[in-house]
Every structure is written in C-alpha cells, then in structure tokens.
C-alpha cells in the first residue's frame, strides 16, 4: 500500500465566524462560566445548554457535544476539524448517530465554547441538535447518486434544515421535532417514523414534488405517520412544513413531557381535525395559495472527480493485502460485494465505511478525510445506520481504496446489512440508558459475523436501544431490542424486550414486543430464532415474512426457555450486564413511574404463566402427568393475578384470586365466558389427574386462558383499563376502610388509608378510587414515607390531577398525606 500524505500537513481551512454566531457563542460562554462559578443553578442552565446541542452525561461534570450534520453531508475539511476537537477536548473518538449527527463525549463544560468556535470556523454548529426544537434534518446517504431515485433530495433537505435553524418558529416547541427526506420508494431515510416525512414523487405530467406524511415517531408509544399531502409542489414545501410546526407549537402538551410529541396531538384531535387545523394555520401564516413563487434552493457542491486517474505505481489488482481466501471469496471480494454500490452515473461507485456502532477514532477521521480527497471530491456523508460513505469513486480505483481502508482497520464488510448492528450509546454515556446496548451488540457480532452471514438473512436488520426511547429505532427493525431491568428477589437482572417484524420499506410496520429476555440469553435466543426460521420456513420465505406468518404467540413459545433466569446463587453472571464489572443496578431515573411499574407487574405475571405452561409441556413429554397438571394450574393462577393488578389487588390465597378474578374480570366480559368460575374449572387439579389425556386437556385450557389474558392486556393502555366485550353489573366489592383523620387538621375530604401498601399498588388503588369520583371532588390519601410519597404524587400529577396538599402525618414523618383534586382527562 502506498503512503498517504501525512495528515499533519493537511491544514484545516477556516473562515471568519459571522458576528451573529460569534455573539451567540459568547452568550453561551457567559452562562456556562456563571454556572461553573455557582452563580446560576445547573437546573436553570440545563434548557439553555440543550438548545445549543450540549447534553449532560450520566457521568457527572462532563458533557456530550452533538454536531448537526444536515442530510449527513460533511466535507473532508470539516471532518479534520472534528478530529482535532475530539482529540484535544474529548476522548479521541467521534460517534455517528442514527440522525446522521456526530457526537463527542466526556467534554468539560469550560471547553464547550472553544469547540463551538472551532466548529463555526468550518461551517458547523451544535445549535438545536438537542432540546425542544427541530432536530437534524436527515436524508438518504445515496441522494443524488441512487439508481432508483426520483430526483436528488439533497438541496431540499439542506434548504429546509438551514431555513429552520435559529428560526423563531421552533425555538421553544412542546417537544423535539424530526424531519426526513427520501428520494425513492425504498425510503432509506425512514419517513414514516418522523414528525414530517417527505418522499420524492413525480406526477403523471412529469412535475416533481413530495408526498408528505405527519405524526410519526417511536419511543415508548410508537406511531406511523399518516398522509397529509399526496403531492406537495416545491413552492409550497416550506409553507407546508411551517404550518405543521405551528399547529404542534400551539396544541402540543407542555405539561406532560411523556405526552408532548406531535403524535399525541394527532391522537387527541384525530387526523381529520389535525389536517383541518393545519390548513387553517397554512392560510393564517400568510401562505394563501397559490401566491408563492419558486423555492430558492441552497446548493450542495458535489461535482464528480475526473474518471481518468493514474494508478499508484502501476499496482496490480491482486488479492488485496495478501489475506487468505475465505471460502471462495477473498476479503476484498467480500468487502466489495457488501460495501460498494454502483451509482446511477456510469463509471462511479459509492463505498461504505462500516463503523462499529458508529464509533471512529481521530486517526481514522483524519485518514478518511485524506481518502475522500484522494479518491473523490472531498465530500462524505454519514448514514442513519451510523456509517460513513465516500461517493463519486471511479470504479477502477475501488481495489486501491480497499487496501488503504484495510491498513487502518476500516475495511470491515457488511456495511448497512444485518451484521451491521445498530446500537445507541446506552449506559456507556447516556443518562437515560438502562442497559449496555453496545456490549450486547459486541456479543451478537459472534452470532452474525461480518461478511459471513448467509443470503437467507438479506434485508434483515438488528437494532438495540438501551431504554424504551428507541434512539436506535428498535421498533422498526426485523429484530429489535430495548433494555429494561427486572427485579428477582434481592437482585436485579438486565433484560431486553424483543420486538420482531418491524420494517420501513415504502410503508412502515412497528415490530411486536414478543418476549422479555435476560441480557445474557439474548445471543442464544436470537440464534434459536434463526434456527427455527430455517427449520420451519416455506420456500422462498424470508425472515420478515416468516415472522408475520408465524405470529407472536408461536414465536414466543419457542423463546420461552430463554426467559428463565437462575437464582443469583445458581449463576450470578445473569445479574451482570454485558461487559459489566459490577452487579447490575437500576439507576434512579426519577419519580412518577408508578404506572410503568404496574404495567411491568402485569407483564411479568403473564411471562410467569408462559414459563409455567412451558414446563407443563416438557413434563407431559416426560410422562410426568401429575406434576404437569400442577404446572398448568400455576400458569392459570399467574395469569389471573396479572389481570387483577389492574384492580389494585394482590390476593394472598389461590381461592381469593379465583373469586376476585371472576367478579372483577370475567363477569365484565373481559375474557370469554368459558373462563368464568375459574375455581370450579381448575380447583380440582391435583395428583388424581394422572392420565396423559387429562394433562393435555388441562394444558390446553391453561393455554387458552393465558392467551385470553394476554389479548386483554395487549389492548390495555397505560391507564390500566381493560376493554370489556360486554358490560354486566359488577358485584359490589369490599371497599377499603375509610376513616376520618385524627391529625393533622382535617381537610373535609374522605380519607383513603394506604399505609403499608407498596408501589405501584398504592398508585393503582388511588387511580381506581379517583375514577369513581366526579371532577372537582377531593380525596385525601395516606402513604408511607420513601418510594410511596416520592412516586405516587408525581404519577397522579402526570395523570392530570391537582395536588393540593402534601405533608407529614406525624412529627417523625413515617407517613404522609396528600390531598388530590380530581381533574377529568
């Protein structure tokens, strides 16, 4: 391999910083120094800091700096400056995100203004990369060179991005707002999961424009965007976007952050009413049709280099770097097959540089910047799959480029394919991360080795998020995982919820949450899933179609064995995260999570039922019929208890469980009639039931019951309300004892004594009590100190109720009372 010109001689070309941006940076610097001096609180500084694209990390005292890269377009000169800054002020590593940004971690606050100035000198900014603003505008990394595109969306993405940057319209939105552009029906930019998605289209008369969808998003409540405009003319593009932002700014929920995204506005209004409001906003903002002229576009200079270029010392195109042939394919051939794409321009190709989980060292950044100028026009693009691409490479120089990349460890095959696993930073740096998503990705690399994944997994993708927020977009992945914790006795084990069958390919499909797996069992579970696919697939059936045909229930049955976690004493490794050196714990992520805790109790109850039934099936196969019958009984009991959580009940005996289930669940028609009077149906399960036929009958009954309970919970929202098939009079259940408070001064409201009731049941009971009251009525609730008084008031406020009083009941503050006023949602 020939020597590349030393990176030290390639100076970064800078330009004077515009006065307005200089003033902006100075303002940030002033406030940062005041914060460091203790003159203003970190809480007060936080929203200001986020507006400038600076995130706090889970590690105290350091920041993550997020650099906006509109449509992923970055020059070699800009990449060199990022390398300099990451080397001097961060960890020496840059991280490409799923929104095509580049992040630097472990930056001290005092250094941030210097970084901002360094970025501004080369035309980059961190402004509005975070906070309640329009985030980075993304686009397909092949825009302009894709063989199947309708037209190049690059100038439109760039124009919209810079039009909205620092725009007063979006400086204080209710929540973040995301926009994406795609140039063809393959939809590489994933427009259906964005607040606004714009897909290039051409009408029958040859006029081009955009198909505009609105209201998409992932996170804990994923939504697919809906069609707002079948065809948006170019001159109406920015007015159409501005009107959507205006409606969101006006109607978005500013009280509850968890309900603040635009998708919740659409849920509340209905899409027809949302569209009517959008049309009214369009006209009210002065965009009455059709008075606007053509859209003035910001151009992106991306001219191709000449095709005729000298080879390096006449080097022959042999077997790359002399590495051995793997199978019938050399490493170079493998890389070329997976990482190189022909452009629509004859004689040119685009090469993808696979960055493991988006990370690239400063040495590699400098090297890639040189290669972009040597082999192309000095332009690169980041991808939403956390990679870099060099475009406009003359096809006859691909082998030489490979040799250079290989010399720096940048020639891994499998870019943008199934083995190119997407993972967010997780607990490495993110303050919201629950699990080590990067650690799991490294473990899965052994299941899906780069460049060696069989063709039957073509089109499959794997995405891992360290929490439910879906930064890695696990909801739209064939195999998606997001991190959670699960308490088992005195310990907590890291787990992942497995989502199967998600996709975006012209249309979007949200994957189904199928099963919760301990982190250490995920690689084995994924291997088994692939084995089951190869065992049971039909001819020419790919994995996504197989998942859709099999359905959640059958796949869950296959994976239940991998959900079982040994006790800490039996195998403590299950209680350590991937690459973790200390036992796994759940960080305190803040109060107000009672409803989430109740949902987890329900989910864990259904999982316990599945596990009992799985063991029952194994016991039948081993002819242990009596024990199998008992396991079927335990499965029914676990599922019944799970649904009773919605009623705020934790029965202490089996008979009480069945009686309460019948009166509070079955009699409402929430489950089919055959599951009424459970005590009579399953109460006789015991050693006398020893035949194989009887054991299978009981197992079938248990499976039907569990499926019915699962169906009920699948239709339940975070309000914990189960849908009834038909309404029947509900027998009056014993009410909790209501007493008049002795001290402190009476409030005049009825008292609900929940002392001794733990989270989240105390919240569920209070919620149910309030549902029986009229709006404006007040309820006094007595709670224990600690988690109850910390969590329940915040959860009730999140539900929209008013908290009027919160005070200790006695001097030693072992118990508290709160006074709540019901507010109709």
GROMACS .gro file of N, CA, C and O in nm, residues 6-65:
model
  240
    6UNK      N    1   0.097   1.277   0.475
    6UNK     CA    2   0.084   1.289   0.621
    6UNK      C    3  -0.029   1.384   0.657
    6UNK      O    4  -0.040   1.493   0.602
    7UNK      N    5  -0.113   1.339   0.750
    7UNK     CA    6  -0.227   1.422   0.790
    7UNK      C    7  -0.183   1.551   0.857
    7UNK      O    8  -0.257   1.648   0.859
    8UNK      N    9  -0.066   1.552   0.914
    8UNK     CA   10  -0.021   1.673   0.984
    8UNK      C   11   0.002   1.789   0.889
    8UNK      O   12   0.005   1.904   0.930
    9UNK      N   13   0.023   1.760   0.759
    9UNK     CA   14   0.048   1.868   0.664
    9UNK      C   15  -0.082   1.920   0.602
    9UNK      O   16  -0.080   2.019   0.529
   10UNK      N   17  -0.192   1.852   0.628
   10UNK     CA   18  -0.320   1.895   0.573
   10UNK      C   19  -0.386   1.989   0.672
   10UNK      O   20  -0.452   1.946   0.766
   11UNK      N   21  -0.368   2.115   0.654
   11UNK     CA   22  -0.421   2.214   0.746
   11UNK      C   23  -0.571   2.233   0.725
   11UNK      O   24  -0.620   2.228   0.611
   12UNK      N   25  -0.642   2.259   0.833
   12UNK     CA   26  -0.784   2.288   0.825
   12UNK      C   27  -0.802   2.430   0.773
   12UNK      O   28  -0.741   2.525   0.823
   13UNK      N   29  -0.884   2.444   0.671
   13UNK     CA   30  -0.913   2.575   0.613
   13UNK      C   31  -1.030   2.636   0.690
   13UNK      O   32  -1.136   2.575   0.701
   14UNK      N   33  -1.009   2.755   0.744
   14UNK     CA   34  -1.113   2.818   0.825
   14UNK      C   35  -1.159   2.949   0.762
   14UNK      O   36  -1.091   3.008   0.679
   15UNK      N   37  -1.277   2.992   0.808
   15UNK     CA   38  -1.334   3.120   0.765
   15UNK      C   39  -1.372   3.200   0.888
   15UNK      O   40  -1.398   3.144   0.995
   16UNK      N   41  -1.379   3.332   0.876
   16UNK     CA   42  -1.420   3.414   0.990
   16UNK      C   43  -1.561   3.376   1.037
   16UNK      O   44  -1.648   3.345   0.955
   17UNK      N   45  -1.580   3.379   1.167
   17UNK     CA   46  -1.712   3.346   1.222
   17UNK      C   47  -1.803   3.468   1.206
   17UNK      O   48  -1.765   3.579   1.245
   18UNK      N   49  -1.922   3.451   1.149
   18UNK     CA   50  -2.015   3.564   1.136
   18UNK      C   51  -2.043   3.628   1.272
   18UNK      O   52  -2.053   3.557   1.373
   19UNK      N   53  -2.056   3.759   1.278
   19UNK     CA   54  -2.075   3.829   1.406
   19UNK      C   55  -2.192   3.775   1.488
   19UNK      O   56  -2.181   3.764   1.611
   20UNK      N   57  -2.304   3.743   1.424
   20UNK     CA   58  -2.421   3.695   1.498
   20UNK      C   59  -2.392   3.563   1.567
   20UNK      O   60  -2.433   3.540   1.682
   21UNK      N   61  -2.318   3.475   1.499
   21UNK     CA   62  -2.285   3.346   1.558
   21UNK      C   63  -2.179   3.363   1.667
   21UNK      O   64  -2.183   3.297   1.771
   22UNK      N   65  -2.084   3.456   1.645
   22UNK     CA   66  -1.984   3.487   1.747
   22UNK      C   67  -2.052   3.535   1.876
   22UNK      O   68  -2.017   3.491   1.988
   23UNK      N   69  -2.150   3.620   1.860
   23UNK     CA   70  -2.224   3.672   1.976
   23UNK      C   71  -2.301   3.559   2.046
   23UNK      O   72  -2.308   3.553   2.169
   24UNK      N   73  -2.358   3.470   1.966
   24UNK     CA   74  -2.431   3.355   2.021
   24UNK      C   75  -2.340   3.268   2.108
   24UNK      O   76  -2.377   3.226   2.219
   25UNK      N   77  -2.220   3.239   2.059
   25UNK     CA   78  -2.125   3.158   2.134
   25UNK      C   79  -2.080   3.230   2.261
   25UNK      O   80  -2.066   3.169   2.367
   26UNK      N   81  -2.059   3.361   2.251
   26UNK     CA   82  -2.018   3.438   2.368
   26UNK      C   83  -2.127   3.436   2.476
   26UNK      O   84  -2.097   3.431   2.596
   27UNK      N   85  -2.251   3.440   2.433
   27UNK     CA   86  -2.362   3.431   2.529
   27UNK      C   87  -2.360   3.298   2.601
   27UNK      O   88  -2.376   3.291   2.724
   28UNK      N   89  -2.339   3.190   2.525
   28UNK     CA   90  -2.330   3.058   2.588
   28UNK      C   91  -2.213   3.054   2.685
   28UNK      O   92  -2.224   3.002   2.797
   29UNK      N   93  -2.101   3.107   2.644
   29UNK     CA   94  -1.981   3.105   2.728
   29UNK      C   95  -2.005   3.178   2.860
   29UNK      O   96  -1.966   3.131   2.967
   30UNK      N   97  -2.071   3.292   2.852
   30UNK     CA   98  -2.100   3.369   2.974
   30UNK      C   99  -2.185   3.288   3.071
   30UNK      O  100  -2.155   3.281   3.192
   31UNK      N  101  -2.289   3.226   3.019
   31UNK     CA  102  -2.379   3.148   3.106
   31UNK      C  103  -2.310   3.022   3.159
   31UNK      O  104  -2.333   2.982   3.273
   32UNK      N  105  -2.225   2.961   3.078
   32UNK     CA  106  -2.152   2.842   3.122
   32UNK      C  107  -2.058   2.877   3.238
   32UNK      O  108  -2.049   2.805   3.338
   33UNK      N  109  -1.987   2.989   3.225
   33UNK     CA  110  -1.895   3.031   3.330
   33UNK      C  111  -1.971   3.067   3.458
   33UNK      O  112  -1.923   3.040   3.569
   34UNK      N  113  -2.088   3.129   3.444
   34UNK     CA  114  -2.170   3.161   3.561
   34UNK      C  115  -2.215   3.033   3.631
   34UNK      O  116  -2.218   3.027   3.754
   35UNK      N  117  -2.246   2.932   3.551
   35UNK     CA  118  -2.288   2.803   3.610
   35UNK      C  119  -2.172   2.739   3.684
   35UNK      O  120  -2.189   2.690   3.797
   36UNK      N  121  -2.055   2.740   3.623
   36UNK     CA  122  -1.937   2.681   3.687
   36UNK      C  123  -1.900   2.756   3.815
   36UNK      O  124  -1.846   2.697   3.910
   37UNK      N  125  -1.929   2.885   3.817
   37UNK     CA  126  -1.898   2.967   3.935
   37UNK      C  127  -2.005   2.956   4.043
   37UNK      O  128  -1.989   3.012   4.152
   38UNK      N  129  -2.114   2.885   4.012
   38UNK     CA  130  -2.221   2.870   4.110
   38UNK      C  131  -2.318   2.986   4.116
   38UNK      O  132  -2.401   2.995   4.205
   39UNK      N  133  -2.310   3.078   4.018
   39UNK     CA  134  -2.399   3.194   4.018
   39UNK      C  135  -2.540   3.158   3.973
   39UNK      O  136  -2.637   3.224   4.012
   40UNK      N  137  -2.552   3.059   3.888
   40UNK     CA  138  -2.684   3.009   3.849
   40UNK      C  139  -2.684   2.858   3.865
   40UNK      O  140  -2.580   2.792   3.856
   41UNK      N  141  -2.802   2.802   3.888
   41UNK     CA  142  -2.811   2.658   3.913
   41UNK      C  143  -2.800   2.579   3.784
   41UNK      O  144  -2.831   2.629   3.675
   42UNK      N  145  -2.755   2.456   3.796
   42UNK     CA  146  -2.746   2.369   3.678
   42UNK      C  147  -2.884   2.342   3.619
   42UNK      O  148  -2.898   2.325   3.498
   43UNK      N  149  -2.988   2.336   3.704
   43UNK     CA  150  -3.124   2.315   3.654
   43UNK      C  151  -3.170   2.432   3.568
   43UNK      O  152  -3.238   2.413   3.466
   44UNK      N  153  -3.133   2.553   3.608
   44UNK     CA  154  -3.170   2.670   3.531
   44UNK      C  155  -3.093   2.674   3.399
   44UNK      O  156  -3.145   2.716   3.295
   45UNK      N  157  -2.968   2.632   3.402
   45UNK     CA  158  -2.883   2.635   3.284
   45UNK      C  159  -2.917   2.525   3.184
   45UNK      O  160  -2.894   2.539   3.064
   46UNK      N  161  -2.977   2.416   3.233
   46UNK     CA  162  -2.999   2.296   3.151
   46UNK      C  163  -3.074   2.323   3.021
   46UNK      O  164  -3.026   2.285   2.912
   47UNK      N  165  -3.195   2.385   3.022
   47UNK     CA  166  -3.264   2.406   2.894
   47UNK      C  167  -3.186   2.493   2.797
   47UNK      O  168  -3.188   2.472   2.676
   48UNK      N  169  -3.114   2.592   2.850
   48UNK     CA  170  -3.030   2.678   2.766
   48UNK      C  171  -2.919   2.595   2.702
   48UNK      O  172  -2.891   2.608   2.582
   49UNK      N  173  -2.856   2.510   2.782
   49UNK     CA  174  -2.748   2.424   2.733
   49UNK      C  175  -2.798   2.330   2.623
   49UNK      O  176  -2.733   2.313   2.519
   50UNK      N  177  -2.915   2.270   2.644
   50UNK     CA  178  -2.970   2.176   2.546
   50UNK      C  179  -3.001   2.246   2.413
   50UNK      O  180  -2.983   2.187   2.306
   51UNK      N  181  -3.047   2.371   2.421
   51UNK     CA  182  -3.078   2.446   2.300
   51UNK      C  183  -2.955   2.459   2.211
   51UNK      O  184  -2.965   2.467   2.089
   52UNK      N  185  -2.840   2.457   2.273
   52UNK     CA  186  -2.714   2.469   2.199
   52UNK      C  187  -2.653   2.332   2.165
   52UNK      O  188  -2.538   2.325   2.121
   53UNK      N  189  -2.729   2.225   2.183
   53UNK     CA  190  -2.681   2.093   2.142
   53UNK      C  191  -2.584   2.029   2.238
   53UNK      O  192  -2.506   1.941   2.199
   54UNK      N  193  -2.587   2.069   2.366
   54UNK     CA  194  -2.494   2.015   2.465
   54UNK      C  195  -2.573   1.934   2.568
   54UNK      O  196  -2.658   1.989   2.639
   55UNK      N  197  -2.544   1.807   2.574
   55UNK     CA  198  -2.617   1.715   2.662
   55UNK      C  199  -2.533   1.681   2.785
   55UNK      O  200  -2.411   1.661   2.774
   56UNK      N  201  -2.598   1.669   2.899
   56UNK     CA  202  -2.530   1.613   3.015
   56UNK      C  203  -2.519   1.463   3.002
   56UNK      O  204  -2.605   1.399   2.943
   57UNK      N  205  -2.412   1.406   3.052
   57UNK     CA  206  -2.394   1.261   3.051
   57UNK      C  207  -2.434   1.202   3.186
   57UNK      O  208  -2.458   1.274   3.283
   58UNK      N  209  -2.439   1.068   3.192
   58UNK     CA  210  -2.469   1.004   3.320
   58UNK      C  211  -2.351   1.022   3.416
   58UNK      O  212  -2.368   1.017   3.536
   59UNK      N  213  -2.233   1.045   3.361
   59UNK     CA  214  -2.116   1.075   3.444
   59UNK      C  215  -2.119   1.224   3.480
   59UNK      O  216  -2.132   1.309   3.392
   60UNK      N  217  -2.110   1.258   3.608
   60UNK     CA  218  -2.119   1.399   3.648
   60UNK      C  219  -2.001   1.482   3.598
   60UNK      O  220  -1.890   1.433   3.585
   61UNK      N  221  -2.029   1.609   3.566
   61UNK     CA  222  -1.923   1.704   3.535
   61UNK      C  223  -1.876   1.706   3.392
   61UNK      O  224  -1.787   1.784   3.357
   62UNK      N  225  -1.931   1.620   3.305
   62UNK     CA  226  -1.889   1.618   3.164
   62UNK      C  227  -2.011   1.624   3.073
   62UNK      O  228  -2.122   1.591   3.114
   63UNK      N  229  -1.986   1.665   2.949
   63UNK     CA  230  -2.095   1.687   2.854
   63UNK      C  231  -2.074   1.604   2.727
   63UNK      O  232  -1.962   1.566   2.693
   64UNK      N  233  -2.186   1.580   2.659
   64UNK     CA  234  -2.181   1.526   2.524
   64UNK      C  235  -2.212   1.641   2.428
   64UNK      O  236  -2.310   1.712   2.446
   65UNK      N  237  -2.126   1.661   2.328
   65UNK     CA  238  -2.144   1.767   2.229
   65UNK      C  239  -2.194   1.703   2.100
   65UNK      O  240  -2.127   1.617   2.043
   0.00000   0.00000   0.00000
